[in-house]
N, CA, C and O atoms as a Tinker XYZ file with bonds, in Angstrom:
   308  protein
     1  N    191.822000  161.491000  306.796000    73     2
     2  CA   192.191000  160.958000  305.509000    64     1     3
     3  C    191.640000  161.881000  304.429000    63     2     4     5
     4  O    190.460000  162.199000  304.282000    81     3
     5  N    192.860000  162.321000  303.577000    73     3     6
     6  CA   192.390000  162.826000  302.513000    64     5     7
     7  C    192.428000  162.529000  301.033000    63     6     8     9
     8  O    193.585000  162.139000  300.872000    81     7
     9  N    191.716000  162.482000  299.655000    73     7    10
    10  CA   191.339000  161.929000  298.945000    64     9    11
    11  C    192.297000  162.693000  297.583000    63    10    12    13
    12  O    192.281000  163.905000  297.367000    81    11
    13  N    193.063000  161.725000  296.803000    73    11    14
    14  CA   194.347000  162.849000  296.160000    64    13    15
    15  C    193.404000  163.857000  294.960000    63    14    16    17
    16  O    192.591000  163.298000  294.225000    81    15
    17  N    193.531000  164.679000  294.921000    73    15    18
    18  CA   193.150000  165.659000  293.458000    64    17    19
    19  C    192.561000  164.905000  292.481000    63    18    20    21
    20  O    191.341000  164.758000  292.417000    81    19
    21  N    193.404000  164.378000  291.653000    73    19    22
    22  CA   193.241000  163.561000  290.476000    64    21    23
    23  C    192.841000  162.697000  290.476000    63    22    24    25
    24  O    192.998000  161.963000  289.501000    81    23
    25  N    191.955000  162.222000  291.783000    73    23    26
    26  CA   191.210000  160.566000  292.195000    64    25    27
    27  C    189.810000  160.124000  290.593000    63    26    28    29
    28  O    189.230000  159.079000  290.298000    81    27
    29  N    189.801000  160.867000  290.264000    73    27    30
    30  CA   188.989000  160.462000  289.062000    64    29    31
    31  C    189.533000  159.648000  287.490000    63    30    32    33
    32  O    189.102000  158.698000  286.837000    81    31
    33  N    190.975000  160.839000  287.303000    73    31    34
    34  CA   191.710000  160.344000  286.647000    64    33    35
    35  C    192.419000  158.398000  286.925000    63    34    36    37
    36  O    192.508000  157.385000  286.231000    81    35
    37  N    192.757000  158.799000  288.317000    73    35    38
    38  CA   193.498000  157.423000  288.326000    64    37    39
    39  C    192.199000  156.046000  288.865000    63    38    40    41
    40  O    192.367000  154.855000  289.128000    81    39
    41  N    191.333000  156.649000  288.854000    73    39    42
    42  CA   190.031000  155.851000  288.833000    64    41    43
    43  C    189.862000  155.213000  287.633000    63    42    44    45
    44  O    189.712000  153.996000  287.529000    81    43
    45  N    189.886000  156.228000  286.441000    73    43    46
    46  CA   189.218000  155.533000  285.003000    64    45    47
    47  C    191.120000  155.132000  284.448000    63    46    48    49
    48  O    191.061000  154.222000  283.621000    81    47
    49  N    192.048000  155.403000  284.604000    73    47    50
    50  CA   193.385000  155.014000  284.265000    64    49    51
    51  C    194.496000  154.363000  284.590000    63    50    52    53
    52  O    195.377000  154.135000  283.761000    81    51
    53  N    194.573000  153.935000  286.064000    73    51    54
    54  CA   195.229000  153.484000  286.663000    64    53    55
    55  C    195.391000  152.042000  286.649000    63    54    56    57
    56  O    194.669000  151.501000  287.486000    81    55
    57  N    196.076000  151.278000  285.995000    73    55    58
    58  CA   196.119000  149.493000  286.243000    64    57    59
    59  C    195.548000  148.687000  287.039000    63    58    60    61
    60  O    194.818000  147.696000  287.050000    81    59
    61  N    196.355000  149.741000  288.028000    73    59    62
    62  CA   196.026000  148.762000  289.804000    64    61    63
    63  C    194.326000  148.393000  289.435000    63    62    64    65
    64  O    193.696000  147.336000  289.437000    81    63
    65  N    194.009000  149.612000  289.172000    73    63    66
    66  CA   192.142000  149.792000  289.345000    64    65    67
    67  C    191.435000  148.975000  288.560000    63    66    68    69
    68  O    190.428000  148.399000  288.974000    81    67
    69  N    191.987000  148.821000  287.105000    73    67    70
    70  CA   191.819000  147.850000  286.490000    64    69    71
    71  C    191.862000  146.173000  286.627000    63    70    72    73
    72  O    191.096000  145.313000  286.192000    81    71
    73  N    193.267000  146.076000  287.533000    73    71    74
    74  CA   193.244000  144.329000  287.993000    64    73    75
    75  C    192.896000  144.371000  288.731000    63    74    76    77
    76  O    192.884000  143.200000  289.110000    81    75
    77  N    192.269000  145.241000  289.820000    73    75    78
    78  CA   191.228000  144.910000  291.106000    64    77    79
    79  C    190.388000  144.576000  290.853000    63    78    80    81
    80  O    189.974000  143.568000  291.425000    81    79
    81  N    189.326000  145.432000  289.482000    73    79    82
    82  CA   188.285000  145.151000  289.142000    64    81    83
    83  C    188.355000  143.894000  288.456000    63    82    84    85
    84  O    187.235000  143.432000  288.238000    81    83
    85  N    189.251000  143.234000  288.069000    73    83    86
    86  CA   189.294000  141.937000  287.001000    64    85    87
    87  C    189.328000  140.946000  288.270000    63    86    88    89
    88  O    188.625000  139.945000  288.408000    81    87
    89  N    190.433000  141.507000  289.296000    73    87    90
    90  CA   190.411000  140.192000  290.231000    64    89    91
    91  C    189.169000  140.337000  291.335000    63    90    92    93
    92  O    189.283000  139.460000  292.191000    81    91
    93  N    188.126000  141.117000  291.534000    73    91    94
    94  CA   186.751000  141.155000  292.127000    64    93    95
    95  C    185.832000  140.140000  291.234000    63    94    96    97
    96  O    185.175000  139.228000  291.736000    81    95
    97  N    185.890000  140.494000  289.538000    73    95    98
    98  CA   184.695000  139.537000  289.106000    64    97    99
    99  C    185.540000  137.971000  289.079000    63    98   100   101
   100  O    184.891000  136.991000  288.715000    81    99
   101  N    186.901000  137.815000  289.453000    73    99   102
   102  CA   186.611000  136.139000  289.555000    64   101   103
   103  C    186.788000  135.786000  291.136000    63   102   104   105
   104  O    187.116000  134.678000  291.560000    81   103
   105  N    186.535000  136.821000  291.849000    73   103   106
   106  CA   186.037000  136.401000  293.495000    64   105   107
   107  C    184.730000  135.894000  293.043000    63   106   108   109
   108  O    184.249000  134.763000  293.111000    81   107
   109  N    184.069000  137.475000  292.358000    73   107   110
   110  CA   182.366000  136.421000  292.455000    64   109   111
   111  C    182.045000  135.382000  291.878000    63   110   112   113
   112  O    181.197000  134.549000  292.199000    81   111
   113  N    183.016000  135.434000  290.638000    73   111   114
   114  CA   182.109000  134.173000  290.366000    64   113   115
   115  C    182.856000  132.626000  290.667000    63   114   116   117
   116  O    182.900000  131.581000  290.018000    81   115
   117  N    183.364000  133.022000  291.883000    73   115   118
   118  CA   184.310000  131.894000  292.632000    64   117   119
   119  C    183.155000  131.663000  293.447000    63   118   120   121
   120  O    182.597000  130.567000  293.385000    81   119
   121  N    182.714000  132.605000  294.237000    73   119   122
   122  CA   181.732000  132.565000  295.357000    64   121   123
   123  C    180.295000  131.851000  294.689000    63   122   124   125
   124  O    179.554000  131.060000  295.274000    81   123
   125  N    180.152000  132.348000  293.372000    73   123   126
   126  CA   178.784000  131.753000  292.458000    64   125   127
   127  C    179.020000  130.353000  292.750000    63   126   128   129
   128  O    178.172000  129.620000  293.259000    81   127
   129  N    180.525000  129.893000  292.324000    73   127   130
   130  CA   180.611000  128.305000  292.161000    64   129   131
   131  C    180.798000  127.722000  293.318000    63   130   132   133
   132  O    180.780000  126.491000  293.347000    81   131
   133  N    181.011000  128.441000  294.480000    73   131   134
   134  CA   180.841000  127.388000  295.542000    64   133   135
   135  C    179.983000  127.684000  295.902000    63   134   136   137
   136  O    179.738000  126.713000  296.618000    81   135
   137  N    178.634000  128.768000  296.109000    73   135   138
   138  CA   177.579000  128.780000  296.932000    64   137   139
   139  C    176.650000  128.188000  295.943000    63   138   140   141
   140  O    175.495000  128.150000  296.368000    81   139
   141  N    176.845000  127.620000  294.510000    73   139   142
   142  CA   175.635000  127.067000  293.721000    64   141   143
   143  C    176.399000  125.885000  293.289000    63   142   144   145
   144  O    176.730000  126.070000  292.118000    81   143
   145  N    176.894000  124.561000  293.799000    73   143   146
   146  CA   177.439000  123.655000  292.996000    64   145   147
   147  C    176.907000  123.317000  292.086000    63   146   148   149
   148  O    177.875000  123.492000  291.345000    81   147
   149  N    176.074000  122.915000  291.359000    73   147   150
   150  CA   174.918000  123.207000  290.180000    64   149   151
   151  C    175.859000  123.825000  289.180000    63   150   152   153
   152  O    175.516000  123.472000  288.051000    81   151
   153  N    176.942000  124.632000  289.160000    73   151   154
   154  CA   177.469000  125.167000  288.267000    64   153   155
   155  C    178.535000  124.812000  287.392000    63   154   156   157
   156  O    178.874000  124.914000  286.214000    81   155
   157  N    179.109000  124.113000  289.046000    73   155   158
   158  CA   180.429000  123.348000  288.738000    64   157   159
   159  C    180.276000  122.092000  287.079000    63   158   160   161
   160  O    179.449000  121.181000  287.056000    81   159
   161  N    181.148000  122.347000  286.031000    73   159   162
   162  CA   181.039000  121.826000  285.202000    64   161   163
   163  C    180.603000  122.721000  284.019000    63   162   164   165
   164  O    180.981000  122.498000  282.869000    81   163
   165  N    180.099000  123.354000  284.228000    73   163   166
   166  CA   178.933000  124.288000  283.545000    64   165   167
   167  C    179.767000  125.774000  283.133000    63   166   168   169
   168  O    179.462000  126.501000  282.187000    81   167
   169  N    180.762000  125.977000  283.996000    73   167   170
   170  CA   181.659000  127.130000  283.659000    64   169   171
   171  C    183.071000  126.395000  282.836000    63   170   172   173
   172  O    183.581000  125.275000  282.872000    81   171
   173  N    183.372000  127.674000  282.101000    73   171   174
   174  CA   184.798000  127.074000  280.960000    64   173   175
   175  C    186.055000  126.914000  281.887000    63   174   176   177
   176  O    187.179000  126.968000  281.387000    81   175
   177  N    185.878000  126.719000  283.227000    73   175   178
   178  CA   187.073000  126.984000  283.599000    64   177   179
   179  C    187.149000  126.740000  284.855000    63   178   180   181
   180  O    186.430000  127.462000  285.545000    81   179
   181  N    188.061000  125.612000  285.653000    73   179   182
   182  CA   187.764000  125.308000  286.849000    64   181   183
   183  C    187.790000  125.989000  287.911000    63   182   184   185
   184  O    188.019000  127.198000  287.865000    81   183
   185  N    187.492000  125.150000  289.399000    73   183   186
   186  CA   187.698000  126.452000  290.448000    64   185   187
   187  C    189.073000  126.916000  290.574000    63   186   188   189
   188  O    189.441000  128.057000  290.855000    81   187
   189  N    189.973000  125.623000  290.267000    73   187   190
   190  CA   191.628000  126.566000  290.831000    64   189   191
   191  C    191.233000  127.351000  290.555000    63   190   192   193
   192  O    190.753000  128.186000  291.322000    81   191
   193  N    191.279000  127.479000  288.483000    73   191   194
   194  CA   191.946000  128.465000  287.772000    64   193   195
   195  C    191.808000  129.911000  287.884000    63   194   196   197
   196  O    192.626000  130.747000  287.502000    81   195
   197  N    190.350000  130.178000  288.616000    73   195   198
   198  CA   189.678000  131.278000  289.231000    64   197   199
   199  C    190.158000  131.621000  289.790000    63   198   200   201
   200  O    190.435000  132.802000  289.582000    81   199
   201  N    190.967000  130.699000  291.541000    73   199   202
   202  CA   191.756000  131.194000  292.059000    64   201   203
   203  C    193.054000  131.571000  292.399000    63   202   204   205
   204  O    193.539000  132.234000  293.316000    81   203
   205  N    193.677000  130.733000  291.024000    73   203   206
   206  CA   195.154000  131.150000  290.228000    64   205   207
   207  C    194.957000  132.735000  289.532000    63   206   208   209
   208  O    195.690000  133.581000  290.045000    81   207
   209  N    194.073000  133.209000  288.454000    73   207   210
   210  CA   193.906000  134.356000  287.583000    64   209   211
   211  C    193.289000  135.548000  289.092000    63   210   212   213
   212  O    193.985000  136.533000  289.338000    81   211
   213  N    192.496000  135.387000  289.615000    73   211   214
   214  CA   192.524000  135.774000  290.720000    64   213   215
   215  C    193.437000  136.609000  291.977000    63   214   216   217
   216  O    193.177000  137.628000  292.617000    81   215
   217  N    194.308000  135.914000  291.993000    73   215   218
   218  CA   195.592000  135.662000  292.714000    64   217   219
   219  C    196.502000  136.575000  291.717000    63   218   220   221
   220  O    196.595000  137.782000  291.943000    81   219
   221  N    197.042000  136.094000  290.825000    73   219   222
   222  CA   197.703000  136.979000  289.886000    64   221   223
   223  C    197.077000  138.147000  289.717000    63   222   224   225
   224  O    197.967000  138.971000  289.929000    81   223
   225  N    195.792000  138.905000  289.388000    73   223   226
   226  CA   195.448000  139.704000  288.947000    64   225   227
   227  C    195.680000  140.851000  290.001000    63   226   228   229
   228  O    196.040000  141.972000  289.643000    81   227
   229  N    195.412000  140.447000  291.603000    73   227   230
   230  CA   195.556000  140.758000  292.388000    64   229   231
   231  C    197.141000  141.344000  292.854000    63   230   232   233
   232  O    197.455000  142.461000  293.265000    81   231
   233  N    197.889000  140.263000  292.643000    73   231   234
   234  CA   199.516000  140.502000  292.523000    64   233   235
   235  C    199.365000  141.892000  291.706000    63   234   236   237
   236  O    199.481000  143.000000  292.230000    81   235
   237  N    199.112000  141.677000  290.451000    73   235   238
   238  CA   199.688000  142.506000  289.139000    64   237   239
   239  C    199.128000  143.735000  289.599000    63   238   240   241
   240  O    199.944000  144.654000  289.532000    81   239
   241  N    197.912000  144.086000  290.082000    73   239   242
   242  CA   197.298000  145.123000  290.899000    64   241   243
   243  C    198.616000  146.186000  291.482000    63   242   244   245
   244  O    199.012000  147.266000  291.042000    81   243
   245  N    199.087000  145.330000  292.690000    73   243   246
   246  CA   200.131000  145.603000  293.667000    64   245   247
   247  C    201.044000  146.087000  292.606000    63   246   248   249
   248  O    201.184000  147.301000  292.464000    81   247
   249  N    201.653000  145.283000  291.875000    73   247   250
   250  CA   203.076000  145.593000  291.326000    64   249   251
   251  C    202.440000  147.539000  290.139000    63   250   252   253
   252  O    202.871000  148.693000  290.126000    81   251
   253  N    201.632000  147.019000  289.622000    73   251   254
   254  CA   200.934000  148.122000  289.050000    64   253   255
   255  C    200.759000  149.560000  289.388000    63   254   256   257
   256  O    200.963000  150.519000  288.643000    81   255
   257  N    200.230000  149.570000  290.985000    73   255   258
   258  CA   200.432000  150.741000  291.422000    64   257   259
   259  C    201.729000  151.848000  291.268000    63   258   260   261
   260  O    201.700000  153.076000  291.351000    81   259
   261  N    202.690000  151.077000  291.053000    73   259   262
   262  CA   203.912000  151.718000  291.454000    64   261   263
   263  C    205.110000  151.547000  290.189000    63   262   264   265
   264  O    206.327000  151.394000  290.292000    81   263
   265  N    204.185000  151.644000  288.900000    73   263   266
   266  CA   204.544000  151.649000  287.471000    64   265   267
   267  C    204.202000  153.260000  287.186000    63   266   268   269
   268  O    203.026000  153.603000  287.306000    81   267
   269  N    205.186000  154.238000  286.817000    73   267   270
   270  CA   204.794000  155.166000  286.183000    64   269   271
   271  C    203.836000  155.207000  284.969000    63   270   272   273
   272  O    204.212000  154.832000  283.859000    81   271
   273  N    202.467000  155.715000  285.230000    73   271   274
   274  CA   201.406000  155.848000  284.412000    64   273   275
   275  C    201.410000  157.289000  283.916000    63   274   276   277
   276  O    201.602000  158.100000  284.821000    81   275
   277  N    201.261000  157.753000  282.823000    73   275   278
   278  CA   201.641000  159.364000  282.407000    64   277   279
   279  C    200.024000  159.884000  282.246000    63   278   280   281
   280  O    199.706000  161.069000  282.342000    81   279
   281  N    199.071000  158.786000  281.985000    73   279   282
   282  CA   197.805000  159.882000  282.746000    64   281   283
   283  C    197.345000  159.481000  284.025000    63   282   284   285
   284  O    196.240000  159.827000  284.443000    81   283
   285  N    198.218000  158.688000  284.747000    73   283   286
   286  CA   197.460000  159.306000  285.887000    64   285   287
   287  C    198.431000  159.755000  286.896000    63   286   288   289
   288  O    198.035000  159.890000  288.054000    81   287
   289  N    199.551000  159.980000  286.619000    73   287   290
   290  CA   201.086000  161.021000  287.305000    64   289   291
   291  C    201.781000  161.977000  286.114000    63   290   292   293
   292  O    202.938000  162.395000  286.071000    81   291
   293  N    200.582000  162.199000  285.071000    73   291   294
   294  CA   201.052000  163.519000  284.519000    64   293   295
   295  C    202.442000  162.718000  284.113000    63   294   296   297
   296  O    202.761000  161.584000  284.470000    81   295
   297  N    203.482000  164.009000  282.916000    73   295   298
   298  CA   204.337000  163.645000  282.047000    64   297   299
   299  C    205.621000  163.325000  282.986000    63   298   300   301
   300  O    205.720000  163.975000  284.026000    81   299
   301  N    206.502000  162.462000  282.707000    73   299   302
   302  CA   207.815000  161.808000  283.196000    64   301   303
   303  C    208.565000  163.376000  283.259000    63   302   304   305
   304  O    208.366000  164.398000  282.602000    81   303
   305  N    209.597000  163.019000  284.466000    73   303   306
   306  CA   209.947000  164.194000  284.879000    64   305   307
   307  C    211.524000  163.903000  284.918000    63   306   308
   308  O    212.306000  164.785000  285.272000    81   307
């Protein structure tokens, strides 16, 4: 396995990378609210909804990858 050229660029630019990272912090703090019930109530926002925005963010990830991005696939051709 090899690692593409521009892996830095589409690191700090790429969508996908962006809703992964959005849909990772409401894994954790999905995992916060069920491994500390203590919380439940205490957050603005229930457990679905975590795992609705979650879920979507994750989707939008997928669909994202495969959106022409012009910094991180350079100018439309």
């Amino acid at each position: 396995m090899r690692v593409i050229d521009n892996w830095r660029r589409v690191l700090r630019h790429a969508w996908s990378v962006h809703l992964n990272v959005a849909a990772v912090f409401f894994l954790i703090v999905t995992g916060l609210d069920t491994a500390w019930p203590f919380l439940n109530g205490y957050l603005p926002i229930s457990n679905a909804w975590f795992g609705v925005l979650g879920g979507l963010l994750s989707a939008g990830a997928l669909l994202a990858r495969f959106i022409p991005q012009d910094k991180v696939s350079g100018e439309k051709q």
